[in-house]
């Protein structure tokens, strides 16, 4: 098979559930680790991927991504690599609680950050997320050429790069992202070109119902969008 026709598969995984009882939008903050349930999710996906031809595992530098990727790399007998381009999106509300009528949005001083949802004005521009995520995916594809790679990242960057590849607008309703905890968004390359995108949820039965894509809000249970 010629280099231009060989298939390479890059699975981009969202990390598992995080221990976050205060409901903080933790963003890029250090020391936010997987919960016990999150570790179960990571183990489940490692088991799911064990038979696959994975030759490269790489993760965002954040603790929750590293902890999610570790059992996958161990199951494959691989060293875990780190790529800063897989990191969570920057957000001015990082470290705060976030919601309508409570948390950071209760303070009028923060309203100025909400003026442009198309960029968005409250955080890292969508276009910048596309550029860095495409770079990370291409690097993983090159590292695993002819085989498969796993990249562990975060909900918003994964959804944005998928939207770009599938030629959708980048601004969107966060409640409708198809990127559940511990899910896999899979990009298949023929040579250097992405030819298909798939999505799966190997740990779906472990994900609390209110955190599944499209779930209706439940009083007292907030979603950590972009986590």
Short mmCIF file of C-alpha atoms in Angstrom, two decimals:
data_model
loop_
_atom_site.label_atom_id
_atom_site.label_comp_id
_atom_site.label_asym_id
_atom_site.label_seq_id
_atom_site.Cartn_x
_atom_site.Cartn_y
_atom_site.Cartn_z
CA UNK A 1 0.00 0.00 0.00
CA UNK A 2 1.38 3.41 -0.92
CA UNK A 3 1.94 6.06 1.78
CA UNK A 4 -0.85 8.14 0.26
CA UNK A 5 -3.46 5.38 0.54
CA UNK A 6 -2.65 3.82 3.93
CA UNK A 7 -5.23 4.19 6.68
CA UNK A 8 -4.43 5.68 10.09
CA UNK A 9 -7.01 5.98 12.86
CA UNK A 10 -6.85 8.68 15.55
CA UNK A 11 -9.25 8.27 18.48
CA UNK A 12 -9.77 11.52 20.40
CA UNK A 13 -11.09 10.70 23.85
CA UNK A 14 -12.70 12.99 26.37
CA UNK A 15 -11.40 12.35 29.90
CA UNK A 16 -13.50 10.63 32.57
CA UNK A 17 -15.52 12.21 35.37
CA UNK A 18 -13.64 14.64 37.62
CA UNK A 19 -13.88 15.01 41.40
CA UNK A 20 -15.44 18.47 41.64
CA UNK A 21 -18.00 18.70 44.49
CA UNK A 22 -18.02 22.52 44.45
CA UNK A 23 -19.09 22.64 40.80
CA UNK A 24 -16.16 24.85 39.78
CA UNK A 25 -15.46 25.53 36.12
CA UNK A 26 -11.94 24.17 36.51
CA UNK A 27 -10.67 24.80 32.97
CA UNK A 28 -6.88 24.63 32.95
CA UNK A 29 -6.44 24.68 36.73
CA UNK A 30 -4.11 22.02 38.19
CA UNK A 31 -5.03 19.38 40.77
CA UNK A 32 -8.43 18.43 39.42
CA UNK A 33 -8.29 14.65 39.34
CA UNK A 34 -10.56 11.85 38.20
CA UNK A 35 -13.21 10.67 40.61
CA UNK A 36 -13.53 6.98 41.40
CA UNK A 37 -16.19 6.79 38.69
CA UNK A 38 -13.84 8.61 36.30
CA UNK A 39 -11.16 5.99 36.92
CA UNK A 40 -13.69 3.26 36.17
CA UNK A 41 -14.49 5.03 32.89
CA UNK A 42 -10.80 5.19 31.96
CA UNK A 43 -10.35 1.49 32.73
CA UNK A 44 -13.44 0.62 30.69
CA UNK A 45 -12.13 2.45 27.62
CA UNK A 46 -8.67 0.90 28.06
CA UNK A 47 -10.33 -2.52 28.02
CA UNK A 48 -12.43 -1.55 24.99
CA UNK A 49 -9.35 -0.42 23.06
CA UNK A 50 -7.06 -3.26 24.15
CA UNK A 51 -7.55 -5.35 20.96
CA UNK A 52 -6.93 -2.37 18.68
CA UNK A 53 -3.69 -1.73 16.79
CA UNK A 54 -2.71 1.26 18.92
CA UNK A 55 0.90 2.38 18.69
CA UNK A 56 0.73 5.90 20.16
CA UNK A 57 -1.06 7.34 23.20
CA UNK A 58 -0.89 11.06 23.97
CA UNK A 59 -2.76 13.34 26.37
CA UNK A 60 -3.36 16.92 27.37
CA UNK A 61 -1.01 17.96 30.20
CA UNK A 62 -3.92 18.42 32.64
CA UNK A 63 -4.20 15.89 35.46
CA UNK A 64 -7.58 14.49 34.46
CA UNK A 65 -6.42 13.79 30.91
CA UNK A 66 -3.15 12.20 32.04
CA UNK A 67 -5.02 9.97 34.49
CA UNK A 68 -7.50 8.93 31.80
CA UNK A 69 -4.76 8.09 29.29
CA UNK A 70 -2.53 6.17 31.70
CA UNK A 71 -4.47 2.86 31.76
CA UNK A 72 -4.82 2.97 27.96
CA UNK A 73 -1.06 3.36 27.49
CA UNK A 74 -0.38 0.67 30.11
CA UNK A 75 -2.74 -1.80 28.44
CA UNK A 76 -0.92 -1.27 25.14
CA UNK A 77 2.58 -1.42 26.68
CA UNK A 78 3.31 2.13 25.51
CA UNK A 79 4.84 5.22 27.06
CA UNK A 80 2.37 8.06 27.51
CA UNK A 81 3.22 11.19 25.51
CA UNK A 82 2.01 14.71 26.28
CA UNK A 83 0.92 17.38 23.79
CA UNK A 84 0.01 20.83 25.09
CA UNK A 85 -2.16 21.42 22.03
CA UNK A 86 -4.72 18.98 23.45
CA UNK A 87 -5.35 21.18 26.51
CA UNK A 88 -8.73 22.53 27.59
CA UNK A 89 -9.93 25.80 26.06
CA UNK A 90 -9.04 28.97 27.94
CA UNK A 91 -12.00 30.58 29.76
CA UNK A 92 -12.29 33.81 31.79
CA UNK A 93 -14.69 32.08 34.19
CA UNK A 94 -12.09 29.50 35.19
CA UNK A 95 -12.08 28.91 38.92
CA UNK A 96 -15.64 30.20 39.39
CA UNK A 97 -19.04 28.59 39.60
CA UNK A 98 -21.01 29.27 36.45
CA UNK A 99 -24.72 29.52 35.83
CA UNK A 100 -27.66 31.78 35.10
CA UNK A 101 -28.82 33.61 38.23
CA UNK A 102 -25.97 32.30 40.35
CA UNK A 103 -22.21 32.01 40.35
CA UNK A 104 -20.14 34.23 38.05
CA UNK A 105 -23.11 35.35 35.93
CA UNK A 106 -24.75 37.00 38.92
CA UNK A 107 -22.05 39.69 38.84
CA UNK A 108 -22.74 42.41 36.19
CA UNK A 109 -18.98 42.92 35.87
CA UNK A 110 -18.82 39.58 34.07
CA UNK A 111 -21.52 40.33 31.53
CA UNK A 112 -19.03 42.07 29.23
CA UNK A 113 -17.52 38.65 28.54
CA UNK A 114 -20.78 37.41 27.00
CA UNK A 115 -21.17 39.97 24.21
CA UNK A 116 -19.94 37.79 21.34
CA UNK A 117 -20.89 34.08 21.37
CA UNK A 118 -19.49 33.63 17.87
CA UNK A 119 -15.82 34.17 18.81
CA UNK A 120 -16.45 33.46 21.80
CA UNK A 121 -15.76 36.57 23.88
CA UNK A 122 -15.42 34.62 27.16
CA UNK A 123 -12.51 32.45 26.14
CA UNK A 124 -10.09 31.06 23.60
CA UNK A 125 -11.33 31.78 20.05
CA UNK A 126 -12.79 28.78 18.27
CA UNK A 127 -10.44 29.26 15.31
CA UNK A 128 -7.41 29.02 17.58
CA UNK A 129 -8.76 25.79 19.04
CA UNK A 130 -9.15 24.36 15.54
CA UNK A 131 -5.57 25.23 14.61
CA UNK A 132 -3.97 23.66 17.66
CA UNK A 133 -6.22 20.59 17.70
CA UNK A 134 -5.65 19.88 14.00
CA UNK A 135 -1.93 20.16 14.70
CA UNK A 136 -2.20 17.66 17.55
CA UNK A 137 -4.27 15.24 15.46
CA UNK A 138 -1.84 15.45 12.56
CA UNK A 139 1.10 14.80 14.91
CA UNK A 140 -0.67 11.74 16.35
CA UNK A 141 -1.45 10.52 12.83
CA UNK A 142 2.22 10.85 11.86
CA UNK A 143 3.35 9.05 15.04
CA UNK A 144 0.99 6.11 14.38
CA UNK A 145 0.99 6.10 10.59
CA UNK A 146 -0.61 2.93 9.29
CA UNK A 147 -1.86 2.05 12.79
CA UNK A 148 -3.99 3.74 15.47
CA UNK A 149 -3.45 6.50 18.04
CA UNK A 150 -5.35 7.73 21.08
CA UNK A 151 -5.39 11.41 22.07
CA UNK A 152 -7.02 12.33 25.40
CA UNK A 153 -8.40 15.85 25.45
CA UNK A 154 -11.42 17.88 26.62
CA UNK A 155 -15.01 18.36 25.55
CA UNK A 156 -14.95 21.79 23.90
CA UNK A 157 -11.75 21.40 21.83
CA UNK A 158 -12.88 17.95 20.68
CA UNK A 159 -16.30 19.21 19.62
CA UNK A 160 -14.84 22.26 17.88
CA UNK A 161 -12.33 20.27 15.82
CA UNK A 162 -15.03 17.74 14.89
CA UNK A 163 -17.35 20.58 13.86
CA UNK A 164 -14.60 22.02 11.67
CA UNK A 165 -13.87 18.69 10.00
CA UNK A 166 -17.58 18.07 9.41
CA UNK A 167 -17.99 21.60 8.05
CA UNK A 168 -20.41 22.85 10.71
CA UNK A 169 -20.41 26.34 12.19
CA UNK A 170 -18.16 26.57 15.24
CA UNK A 171 -20.53 28.49 17.51
CA UNK A 172 -23.13 26.22 19.04
CA UNK A 173 -25.38 25.34 21.99
CA UNK A 174 -23.11 23.64 24.59
CA UNK A 175 -26.00 21.41 25.67
CA UNK A 176 -26.00 19.75 22.25
CA UNK A 177 -22.36 18.71 22.04
CA UNK A 178 -22.03 15.02 21.23
CA UNK A 179 -19.00 14.47 23.42
CA UNK A 180 -19.93 12.58 26.58
CA UNK A 181 -17.42 11.77 29.32
CA UNK A 182 -14.96 9.05 28.21
CA UNK A 183 -16.35 9.10 24.65
CA UNK A 184 -14.28 8.49 21.52
CA UNK A 185 -14.43 10.77 18.49
CA UNK A 186 -12.58 8.84 15.81
CA UNK A 187 -10.88 10.37 12.78
CA UNK A 188 -9.79 8.04 9.99
CA UNK A 189 -7.06 9.29 7.67
CA UNK A 190 -6.23 8.00 4.22
CA UNK A 191 -2.70 9.21 3.82
CA UNK A 192 -2.83 12.74 5.23
CA UNK A 193 -6.53 13.38 4.55
CA UNK A 194 -9.38 12.75 6.99
CA UNK A 195 -11.92 10.57 5.18
CA UNK A 196 -14.40 9.78 7.97
CA UNK A 197 -15.40 10.72 11.51
CA UNK A 198 -17.02 8.33 13.97
CA UNK A 199 -18.30 8.57 17.52
CA UNK A 200 -18.75 5.98 20.27
CA UNK A 201 -19.35 5.79 24.01
CA UNK A 202 -17.68 2.65 25.42
CA UNK A 203 -18.44 3.74 29.01
CA UNK A 204 -21.94 5.08 28.40
CA UNK A 205 -23.53 2.92 31.10
CA UNK A 206 -21.21 4.52 33.67
CA UNK A 207 -22.09 8.12 32.73
CA UNK A 208 -24.74 9.78 34.97
CA UNK A 209 -27.88 10.39 32.91
CA UNK A 210 -27.81 14.16 33.40
CA UNK A 211 -24.33 14.33 31.82
CA UNK A 212 -25.21 12.54 28.58
CA UNK A 213 -25.39 14.63 25.40
CA UNK A 214 -28.78 16.31 25.04
CA UNK A 215 -29.89 15.51 28.60
CA UNK A 216 -32.32 17.92 30.21
CA UNK A 217 -30.96 19.92 33.17
CA UNK A 218 -31.65 18.43 36.58
CA UNK A 219 -32.09 20.79 39.53
CA UNK A 220 -29.04 20.69 41.78
CA UNK A 221 -26.91 18.89 39.18
CA UNK A 222 -24.89 21.23 37.00
CA UNK A 223 -23.03 20.32 33.85
CA UNK A 224 -19.38 21.31 33.57
CA UNK A 225 -19.50 22.46 29.98
CA UNK A 226 -16.18 22.32 28.16
CA UNK A 227 -14.66 20.15 30.87
#
